[in-house]
Every structure is written in structure tokens, then in C-alpha cells.
Amino acid sequence: MAASTRSQVISLYKMMLKESSRFPSYNYRTYALRRVRDAFRANREVEDPKAVERLMDEGEQMLALIQRQVKIKNEFQSETDRLSCWQGIMGNKTMKRRGMLLY
Amino acid sequence: MLSPGRTISSRLLRPASWLPFRLCPERTAVNSMQKELIKKHELEKDELRPLYMDFQATTPMDPRVLDAMLPYQVNYYGNPHSRTHAYGWESETAMETARKQVADLIGADPREIIFTSGATESNNMAIKGVARFYQAKKRHVITTQTEHKCVLDSCRILEAEGFEVTYLPVQTNGLLDLQLLESSIRPETSLVSVMTVNNEIGVKQPIEEIGHICRSKGVFLHTDAAQAVGKIPISVSDWKVDLMSISGHKIYGPKGVGALYVRRRPRVRLEPLQSGGGQERGLRSGTVPTPLAVGLGAACSISQKEMEYDHQRVSMLANRLVQKIMSEIPDVVMNGDPEQRYPGCINLSFAYVEGESLLMALKDVALSSGSACTSASLEPSYVLRAIGADEDLAHSSIRFGIGRFTTEQEVDYTAEKCIQHVRRLREMSPLWEMVQEGIDLKSIKWTQH
């Protein structure tokens, strides 16, 4: 089994960020984005291929978890729940433009 | 306030009846329905959910915890105590895994963990159970004045049963005086109960030193670690703790579950509160709720992995909040020791401002003044009174809770709004005017009209 290449790691990272940004709740969304980014950053220097493989597996499992949870949370969100303090004033796109979504 | 006859919904619902309001049963039923609609209308009008800054009251469930719990809510629904079929075996395996996860977080053996319905039940079990078991020879219990209501209430019940309870005072910084504790322990003391991290002021007691004192005197130490577990490193063997209460919903786990750590070497004996089929070592009978236990275990294992990351982040955010507020407005007091504390629980007293009015003003941030259990009454918190806070400062205290999911933007927003409203409320306050003119408020003789 070939060791995970740089491009595979980057594509997992991008997929995780994309899924994390779909959480309807502001707190979960920002936490997931921040945690994914910090976890990948912390493991940037890891060289050992076995360790990289293990981390990639963990990452895949986390990605599946995020996908499941996003689906569940979207099912149970009602219109009023979706709006938190400033999100009532600004929508998701505006928040991203103004740099308030942590990418 | 809207009068019942005036909304669109009520016009549609009011029946044509010639009887006066009170006597017509349909009218009263319709009246309550109208009230519900009005309430819903008012809530929807706002459309903004407040920011959550009350992590000491409860915490949102981590998505990873929910993910671990769902299979046991949906598919693997067996009773873990069923010995004869696969449904029981798989539930039991899950329950034992969860037990190991909880035990690993606090440095205990899995056989020493008992699942309960929450920290309140664990506290009741520990205090009443230990005191009653050893009551033949030992009838004295020691606790502090800043404990949680359930501990104080359990001690009150023990007093009614004939025990003697000493409620130790704390110093102005919220910490217990170790000399005082040592001198209060008598040969007939069976239990000392001190909470690790206070839920109102965030003060962290020196449990390690207290454990050494208690072990040297042969007294059991119980600690309510509901706010501390998963947030600061805990080792029951290093700290020489005999009983520890754990709460699920304070560490991003489900509500309705907790655990009690009961030491096996040297053995701590308890008289069980709940009798039944002998589950959980006979100390807490009743079916263990597998999904909740699995959730608690998952929450504990996640907390263990994330402890350092969360602690750094929470400290950074707490510093940010306190620096922002204290640099902009004068006469703000932080209750509790500045060093010996858990950073995520900040209790600030704003002088010359009324706490309730500040809470009402900050309606788009979910905060509390004092603990959730005491928020219904109008009395200021007994914890603040115990640390010797002035009556007026105790009334104007707000507790900010910061947790895993708090962001910088939320902290900045809270700080800004707090500063803005404190300034506005102080403008309106005649006491503030007098202070600005240099009058010492303590020297004023208030007259009766």
C-alpha cells in the first residue's frame, strides 16, 4: 500500500474543511474548521509513513463523522435556530467575505 | 404588554359567548392558547438566538459524543445486564468500554467507577452513603461554605439525622485555609467534602494538599469534580481522593448521566441510596443507560485528548475578555483567586450597577449571575457572601463561562456590549454621580422618609 502522498493529504484537508463549513450551528462550524486546521498544522512535520497512514485513517474517520453529523443537524434545524447573534444580520456568505468564517 | 383581545390570532379564536370571561370554560381554554401563541410570536419576532457564554450551567454536546451515542439509541438497544443474549452482551461491552474511558481520565481503575444519573446523585450517594455506613463510631462531617447546593442540602439532612457537620469558611480569595481544616478534623470525623473547581467563581482548591492531610488523619476525602473533570489534569492516586463526583453535561456529554469514583484500595464502604437488583457493585441499582454511559465515556476520552488544546484556548480567550473589560471600565472586581482558578469561569462584579439590569441589557448573550440552581431566588449568591464580597458587589456580579466552542468574535462582542451597557447604566445611577464627585458611599447616612 503506497504511503499517502502530499496531494492526498491536501485533498483530505480540503474535503474536511468543506464538510465542516456545512454545519448549520455557528459554534460547531467554527470549532470544526478551527480544529481541523490546527490538527493538520500540528502534524505538518510528521515524516514516519506509518504514523502518516494512521493519521490519515483517523482523518478519514473524522470526515465520515462530520458528514453524518452535518446531515443530522441539518435535518433537525428549524428556521429560527439557524440565526445566531450577528448571523441574523449577516448571512453565511457575508460572514465569509468579511473574514469572520475561519478558513 | 399585549392585552389578550388585541392580536390577530386571538380575533380568529375568540368564541362568541355571552358568559363573562371567568365562567366560560371555552374562554379560559382559548385564553391559554392565546397566551401560547403570543409567547411564540414574541420569541419569533426576535429571530436571534443569543451567544452562549454560560458553559458552567451546561455545555452543548460535542458532535463526536452524539456520533458515539446514536448507534446505542437506535440499533444496539439491549439491556447491559441481560446475560443470555447478544443484545445484552454488546451493550455490556459498550458500557465497560465507557467505564474504562472515564477511569482513564481520572487515573482510576474501571472497577472503581459507578454510573449515576448525574453529579447531584453522586454527591448524595457519597455524603449520605459514607456518613451512614460509618455512623456507629464516626458522626462528624466537614465541608465548606462554598459547596454546591446538593452537598449542602445532603449535609443538612445528615444534621437532621443527628450527625454533626462543620461548614468551614473560606478566605476572601475563595481558597480553603489548610490549617483550619487540619484543626477541624476530629477522631470522629468520617468524611471531608471539598469541591475541586467552584462553579460560580472558578476557584481551584488545593485538593492534593487536602488529600494528604485527610489521608494522614484517616479521614475519607470526597470531592465534587463536576467542573474540573476533563478541564484540568486529575489523578485520584496522586491527590489521595477517595470519592469523586463526575457530571456528564459539564464536559460536552449528555445530560442525565454522571459517575462516582469510589476507591477500592483502601476500600471505601457506602450505604447505597438506591436499592434493587445489585447493579454497579450493589451501590447503585438500576439499569445503566447504555447510550448515556457511552456518551459520557466518549466525552471523557475526547476531553483527555483535547485537554491541552482547550486549556490553552480557554485561557487565551479568558485573558482577552478580562483585559478588554478591565481596561475600558473602572471599578470591576474579579471574584476569586486570580491564580488558583480554572480560567474558563470568570465572575466579575461591576460596582454601582445592578446585576439583573445588566443581564437584561445583555439579552443577546446568554449569561448568568450566580449558579443556575440559585438563579430563581432574589438572594445574592451564598458563595459570594462566603468569600466576603460586599452586599452591593454581590448583587452586581455576572458569571462569564468560556468553553471549547467559544470564538474570539463572541468574546469581543460580549466584552463590547458589557462595556457599553455598564457605562450606560452607570450614567443613570445616582450612586455613580456621587462617587464621581468624590463622596465616600460608606460614610452616607441614609434617612428614612
XYZ file of C-alpha atoms in Angstrom:
552
model
C 0.000 0.000 0.000
C 1.574 3.264 -1.103
C 2.174 5.872 1.533
C -0.156 8.856 1.482
C 1.123 11.479 -0.875
C 1.109 15.166 -0.250
C -1.777 15.624 -2.638
C -3.868 13.035 -0.807
C -3.293 14.815 2.478
C -4.217 18.140 0.945
C -7.351 16.762 -0.652
C -8.447 15.242 2.689
C -7.821 18.620 4.327
C -9.903 20.431 1.738
C -12.743 17.923 1.985
C -12.788 18.189 5.758
C -12.913 21.965 5.610
C -15.685 21.852 3.037
C -17.775 19.461 5.127
C -17.119 21.391 8.336
C -18.375 24.594 6.782
C -21.762 22.950 6.268
C -22.628 22.769 9.992
C -25.689 24.963 10.486
C -24.715 25.970 14.014
C -22.188 28.818 14.291
C -20.334 27.291 17.255
C -19.943 23.809 15.786
C -18.959 25.186 12.399
C -16.217 27.473 13.694
C -14.946 24.783 16.065
C -14.740 22.152 13.348
C -12.952 24.482 10.915
C -10.515 25.663 13.548
C -9.815 22.186 14.927
C -9.235 20.637 11.512
C -6.877 23.446 10.547
C -4.944 23.268 13.813
C -4.710 19.465 13.735
C -3.276 19.426 10.217
C -0.923 22.253 11.113
C 0.316 20.452 14.229
C 1.039 17.290 12.276
C 2.776 19.065 9.404
C 6.242 17.788 10.337
C 5.371 14.109 10.739
C 7.685 12.018 8.497
C 7.230 8.384 9.527
C 4.984 6.781 6.831
C 3.223 4.502 9.355
C 2.327 7.492 11.522
C 1.144 9.401 8.468
C -1.004 6.414 7.458
C -2.525 6.223 10.932
C -3.245 9.950 10.982
C -4.811 9.771 7.542
C -7.082 6.936 8.735
C -8.124 8.997 11.711
C -8.763 11.888 9.377
C -10.953 9.752 7.118
C -12.972 8.584 10.113
C -13.373 12.172 11.280
C -14.503 13.171 7.814
C -17.193 10.480 7.852
C -18.247 11.617 11.330
C -18.530 15.233 10.226
C -20.585 14.209 7.194
C -23.000 12.193 9.339
C -23.332 14.914 11.945
C -23.849 17.659 9.370
C -26.657 15.625 7.846
C -28.329 15.058 11.215
C -28.026 18.657 12.302
C -29.427 19.917 9.036
C -32.432 17.612 9.439
C -33.223 18.943 12.892
C -32.578 22.648 12.352
C -35.603 24.875 12.197
C -35.593 28.280 10.531
C -35.289 30.274 13.757
C -32.485 28.119 15.196
C -30.206 28.892 12.329
C -29.810 32.514 13.214
C -27.348 33.371 15.938
C -26.458 36.817 17.054
C -24.877 38.538 14.118
C -25.934 35.888 11.688
C -29.385 37.371 11.959
C -27.933 40.486 10.438
C -25.368 38.921 8.130
C -25.750 35.657 6.245
C -23.162 32.940 5.806
C -21.722 34.411 2.588
C -21.299 37.881 4.071
C -19.561 36.408 7.072
C -17.096 34.604 4.809
C -16.424 37.726 2.791
C -15.747 39.708 5.918
C -13.335 37.070 7.146
C -15.474 36.022 10.065
C -15.539 32.418 8.935
C -12.259 30.876 9.905
C -10.836 29.267 6.800
C -47.874 44.071 27.393
C -50.310 42.961 24.728
C -53.855 42.609 26.050
C -55.447 39.307 25.132
C -58.148 40.747 22.953
C -55.897 42.556 20.548
C -53.812 40.194 18.426
C -54.759 38.832 15.025
C -54.640 35.238 16.310
C -56.967 35.983 19.207
C -59.512 37.610 16.911
C -59.703 34.365 14.990
C -60.031 32.282 18.133
C -62.425 34.228 20.354
C -65.713 32.355 20.547
C -68.986 34.241 20.543
C -70.155 33.786 24.102
C -72.281 35.946 26.346
C -70.861 34.490 29.614
C -68.267 36.537 31.496
C -64.653 35.507 30.945
C -64.109 33.539 34.101
C -67.231 31.403 33.947
C -66.950 30.239 30.364
C -64.639 27.194 30.168
C -64.020 27.600 26.439
C -62.946 31.147 27.078
C -60.331 30.085 29.635
C -59.030 27.334 27.361
C -58.842 29.773 24.479
C -57.174 32.306 26.750
C -54.292 29.951 27.488
C -53.987 29.082 23.810
C -53.849 32.784 23.013
C -51.100 33.206 25.579
C -49.065 30.430 23.952
C -49.443 31.997 20.535
C -48.484 35.399 21.857
C -45.389 33.957 23.525
C -44.363 32.159 20.335
C -44.968 35.308 18.317
C -42.800 37.380 20.644
C -39.971 34.819 20.575
C -40.011 34.538 16.795
C -40.002 38.288 16.371
C -36.530 38.454 17.842
C -35.212 35.766 15.488
C -31.799 35.972 17.089
C -30.541 33.270 19.345
C -28.187 34.690 21.957
C -24.499 33.853 22.102
C -23.845 31.078 24.559
C -21.483 32.183 27.306
C -22.776 30.060 30.181
C -20.594 26.953 29.983
C -20.733 26.344 33.745
C -24.501 25.818 33.665
C -24.290 23.235 30.918
C -22.391 22.607 27.711
C -23.544 21.771 24.193
C -22.902 18.179 23.249
C -19.791 17.625 21.175
C -20.743 16.169 17.745
C -18.286 13.317 18.346
C -20.164 12.369 21.515
C -23.505 12.346 19.714
C -21.990 10.216 16.990
C -20.846 7.653 19.567
C -24.246 7.602 21.289
C -26.571 7.261 18.310
C -25.935 3.588 17.456
C -26.890 2.727 21.044
C -30.049 4.807 20.864
C -31.134 3.275 17.580
C -29.718 -0.177 16.952
C -27.963 -1.688 19.941
C -30.767 -1.229 22.414
C -30.212 -4.208 24.690
C -30.110 -4.079 28.462
C -26.465 -4.331 29.514
C -27.421 -6.547 32.438
C -29.032 -9.217 30.250
C -26.636 -12.124 30.435
C -28.244 -14.512 27.994
C -28.224 -12.930 24.535
C -26.173 -10.880 22.115
C -28.168 -7.684 22.698
C -27.114 -7.747 26.329
C -23.515 -8.679 25.573
C -22.947 -5.871 23.077
C -24.495 -3.301 25.425
C -22.372 -4.588 28.265
C -19.224 -4.319 26.163
C -20.085 -0.726 25.306
C -20.783 0.085 28.951
C -17.484 -1.413 30.079
C -15.584 0.475 27.378
C -17.197 3.685 28.587
C -16.261 2.829 32.155
C -12.638 2.401 31.124
C -12.683 5.741 29.299
C -13.986 7.549 32.386
C -11.469 5.762 34.621
C -8.550 6.649 32.339
C -9.403 10.328 32.507
C -9.061 10.465 36.288
C -6.343 7.839 36.713
C -8.563 5.226 38.339
C -9.353 1.558 37.852
C -12.528 0.831 35.834
C -13.950 -1.207 38.717
C -13.961 1.928 40.825
C -16.359 3.864 38.575
C -20.107 3.764 39.182
C -22.535 5.299 36.691
C -25.201 7.503 38.221
C -27.779 9.974 36.968
C -25.524 12.971 37.458
C -23.242 14.743 39.867
C -26.135 15.535 42.222
C -26.863 11.836 42.706
C -23.132 11.090 43.044
C -22.792 13.770 45.729
C -25.828 12.459 47.604
C -24.513 8.885 47.415
C -21.055 9.832 48.587
C -22.019 12.044 51.503
C -25.068 10.254 52.839
C -23.701 6.805 51.989
C -20.325 7.170 53.674
C -21.670 9.041 56.691
C -24.415 6.493 57.312
C -22.141 3.475 56.864
C -19.668 4.638 59.487
C -22.200 6.219 61.812
C -21.665 3.777 64.658
C -18.268 5.226 65.564
C -17.967 8.419 63.466
C -20.595 11.106 63.435
C -18.802 14.206 62.164
C -18.635 15.513 58.596
C -16.665 18.508 57.350
C -17.493 20.580 54.301
C -17.065 24.173 53.125
C -19.483 27.070 52.770
C -18.945 27.372 49.014
C -20.066 23.865 48.071
C -22.801 23.100 45.581
C -26.368 23.172 46.873
C -26.706 19.357 46.691
C -23.733 18.868 49.022
C -25.008 21.468 51.496
C -28.511 20.024 51.376
C -27.228 16.464 51.941
C -25.306 17.726 54.968
C -28.446 19.418 56.251
C -30.299 16.092 56.005
C -27.445 14.432 57.913
C -27.738 17.072 60.623
C -31.423 16.236 60.941
C -30.402 12.589 61.408
C -28.153 13.509 64.308
C -24.767 13.989 62.673
C -22.572 16.961 63.389
C -21.500 18.972 60.349
C -18.832 21.672 60.259
C -19.178 24.193 57.433
C -15.689 25.652 57.073
C -15.429 29.281 55.988
C -13.209 30.198 53.048
C -10.776 33.077 52.731
C -11.578 36.149 50.647
C -9.874 34.619 47.656
C -12.157 31.602 47.848
C -9.487 29.109 48.933
C -9.779 26.911 51.991
C -7.368 27.534 54.859
C -5.471 24.254 55.319
C -4.580 24.981 58.968
C -8.237 25.478 59.753
C -9.122 22.213 58.027
C -6.455 20.299 59.913
C -7.577 21.675 63.241
C -11.246 20.910 62.468
C -10.633 17.203 61.848
C -11.517 15.166 64.944
C -11.195 11.446 65.718
C -14.913 11.026 64.985
C -14.742 12.656 61.515
C -15.705 10.249 58.748
C -15.737 12.485 55.656
C -14.381 15.756 54.298
C -16.088 17.158 51.197
C -14.431 19.960 49.194
C -15.225 20.776 45.583
C -12.308 20.900 43.143
C -13.363 23.831 40.978
C -16.163 26.098 42.130
C -18.953 26.512 39.617
C -19.639 30.172 40.485
C -16.234 31.781 40.923
C -13.974 29.231 39.251
C -11.592 28.875 42.193
C -9.478 25.702 42.229
C -8.996 24.261 45.719
C -5.635 22.657 46.691
C -7.084 19.130 46.643
C -3.645 17.485 46.610
C -2.679 19.067 49.950
C -6.137 18.423 51.385
C -5.827 14.791 50.302
C -2.530 14.423 52.117
C -3.985 15.907 55.286
C -7.030 13.666 55.171
C -5.016 10.526 54.420
C -2.668 11.237 57.325
C -5.617 11.587 59.676
C -7.516 8.571 58.338
C -10.478 10.544 57.006
C -12.142 9.995 53.631
C -11.969 12.833 51.111
C -14.844 13.410 48.727
C -14.535 15.997 46.002
C -17.201 17.285 43.639
C -15.146 17.489 40.468
C -18.044 18.190 38.104
C -16.492 21.421 36.798
C -12.913 20.139 36.882
C -13.017 16.749 35.155
C -11.767 16.925 31.602
C -10.583 20.501 32.017
C -7.613 20.174 34.374
C -5.435 17.060 34.788
C -6.740 14.904 37.627
C -5.106 11.911 39.268
C -7.026 10.326 42.113
C -3.958 8.373 43.233
C -1.694 11.449 43.385
C -4.355 13.541 45.018
C -5.330 10.767 47.504
C -9.014 11.292 46.790
C -11.406 8.583 47.962
C -14.628 9.683 46.277
C -15.124 11.901 43.243
C -18.303 13.079 41.508
C -18.353 13.473 37.740
C -21.058 15.127 35.669
C -21.721 14.328 32.023
C -23.243 17.535 30.807
C -20.377 19.745 32.047
C -17.834 18.074 29.745
C -19.742 18.231 26.460
C -21.531 14.973 27.155
C -25.210 14.082 27.522
C -27.448 15.335 30.301
C -28.773 12.831 32.791
C -25.617 10.842 33.401
C -22.692 11.139 35.748
C -20.314 8.922 37.630
C -18.981 8.391 41.110
C -15.433 7.220 41.709
C -15.265 5.035 44.832
C -11.807 3.949 45.873
C -11.171 0.228 46.349
C -7.735 0.325 47.991
C -8.124 1.312 50.825
C -11.753 0.317 50.491
C -14.440 2.941 50.954
C -17.749 1.480 52.065
C -21.040 3.146 51.244
C -24.591 2.548 52.273
C -26.448 2.503 48.945
C -29.181 5.097 48.386
C -30.951 3.187 45.668
C -31.876 -0.444 46.365
C -32.656 -3.003 43.742
C -31.028 -5.722 41.675
C -27.485 -5.079 42.861
C -26.114 -3.467 39.694
C -22.975 -1.302 39.855
C -21.358 -3.259 42.699
C -24.599 -3.074 44.690
C -24.011 0.631 45.286
C -26.414 1.946 42.662
C -29.082 -0.453 41.471
C -30.920 0.218 38.280
C -30.314 -0.377 34.592
C -27.330 1.580 33.394
C -28.475 3.771 30.477
C -26.124 2.428 27.807
C -26.372 5.338 25.326
C -25.783 7.891 28.096
C -22.917 5.908 29.562
C -21.356 5.567 26.103
C -21.783 9.327 25.675
C -20.085 10.009 28.992
C -17.217 7.707 28.075
C -16.801 9.348 24.681
C -16.898 12.806 26.272
C -14.197 11.766 28.744
C -11.913 10.302 26.103
C -12.321 13.361 23.867
C -11.597 15.643 26.835
C -8.445 13.715 27.593
C -7.164 14.179 24.048
C -8.213 17.810 23.782
C -7.325 18.943 27.302
C -4.188 20.866 26.479
C -5.557 22.447 23.318
C -8.774 23.500 25.082
C -6.957 24.787 28.137
C -4.659 26.997 26.076
C -7.539 28.345 24.070
C -9.821 28.954 27.039
C -7.018 30.736 28.941
C -6.325 32.943 25.928
C -9.988 33.846 25.493
C -10.487 34.452 29.213
C -7.499 36.786 29.348
C -8.806 38.588 26.303
C -12.226 39.101 27.868
C -10.947 40.242 31.244
C -8.282 42.551 29.787
C -10.781 44.169 27.454
C -13.355 44.794 30.158
C -10.992 45.869 32.901
C -9.021 48.235 30.703
C -12.104 50.088 29.495
C -14.199 50.479 32.636
C -13.054 51.137 36.218
C -14.380 49.582 39.423
C -14.643 45.990 38.199
C -13.745 43.255 40.698
C -12.937 39.677 39.764
C -14.246 37.354 42.473
C -11.949 34.541 43.466
C -8.225 33.987 43.454
C -6.588 35.236 40.214
C -4.005 32.419 40.121
C -5.635 29.340 41.632
C -8.533 29.122 39.237
C -9.923 27.468 36.181
C -9.699 30.219 33.527
C -12.999 29.431 31.842
C -15.167 30.596 34.730
C -14.957 34.340 35.271
C -17.092 36.062 37.869
C -16.947 39.851 37.644
C -18.644 42.350 39.933
C -19.418 45.737 38.411
C -19.697 48.359 41.126
C -22.629 50.792 41.060
C -24.519 48.649 38.532
C -27.362 46.280 39.321
C -26.645 42.726 38.144
C -30.161 41.893 36.996
C -30.452 45.027 34.893
C -27.092 44.312 33.281
C -28.190 40.755 32.498
C -31.432 42.055 30.977
C -29.479 44.595 28.928
C -27.134 41.912 27.633
C -30.055 39.979 26.240
C -28.229 38.755 23.157
C -25.595 37.000 25.266
C -26.639 34.074 27.460
C -25.030 34.781 30.821
C -25.894 34.176 34.418
C -25.285 35.800 37.735
C -24.569 33.042 40.192
C -25.336 29.391 39.572
C -28.352 28.081 37.691
C -29.690 26.371 40.820
C -29.944 29.634 42.729
C -30.995 31.908 39.900
C -34.696 31.653 40.717
C -34.400 33.351 44.096
C -33.644 37.012 44.635
C -30.936 36.472 47.215
C -27.373 37.146 46.119
C -25.284 34.051 45.786
C -24.159 32.401 49.037
C -20.757 31.710 47.502
C -20.098 35.413 47.074
C -21.280 36.023 50.602
C -18.916 33.310 51.853
C -15.908 34.977 50.200
C -16.833 38.173 51.957
C -17.980 40.222 48.980
C -19.885 43.411 49.858
C -23.644 43.096 49.634
C -23.880 45.566 46.739
C -21.000 43.953 44.850
C -22.579 40.534 45.361
C -25.778 41.811 43.724
C -23.940 43.108 40.671
C -21.924 40.043 39.748
C -22.042 38.300 36.387
C -20.524 34.930 35.553
C -18.939 34.553 32.102
C -18.389 30.962 31.021
C -15.952 30.169 28.227
C -15.648 26.715 26.718
C -14.464 24.616 23.827
C -16.778 26.176 21.269
C -16.346 29.853 22.144
C -14.831 32.044 19.447
C -12.824 35.271 19.583
C -15.678 37.135 17.915
C -18.106 36.047 20.643
C -15.724 37.152 23.371
C -15.130 40.512 21.681
C -18.847 41.055 21.171
C -19.614 40.185 24.802
C -16.894 42.498 26.069
C -18.062 45.393 23.900
C -21.701 45.024 24.863
C -20.795 44.656 28.519
C -18.694 47.832 28.452
C -21.391 49.744 26.574
C -24.198 48.740 28.935
C -22.189 49.185 32.126
C -21.339 52.721 31.000
C -24.993 53.403 30.162
C -26.277 52.017 33.450
C -23.681 53.935 35.409
C -24.722 57.185 33.680
C -28.199 56.586 35.062
C -27.019 55.695 38.539
C -27.106 58.415 41.223
C -24.544 56.441 43.260
C -22.079 56.719 40.394
C -22.628 60.505 40.268
C -21.869 60.745 43.952
C -18.733 58.643 43.578
C -17.571 60.830 40.686
C -17.959 63.876 42.922
C -15.728 62.171 45.439
C -18.281 61.285 48.115
C -17.462 58.136 50.065
C -20.589 55.990 49.872
C -19.874 54.185 53.133
C -19.996 57.462 55.051
C -23.506 58.370 53.942
C -26.277 58.134 56.494
C -29.367 57.132 54.563
C -32.502 58.565 56.139
C -35.979 57.098 56.217
C -38.766 59.064 54.548
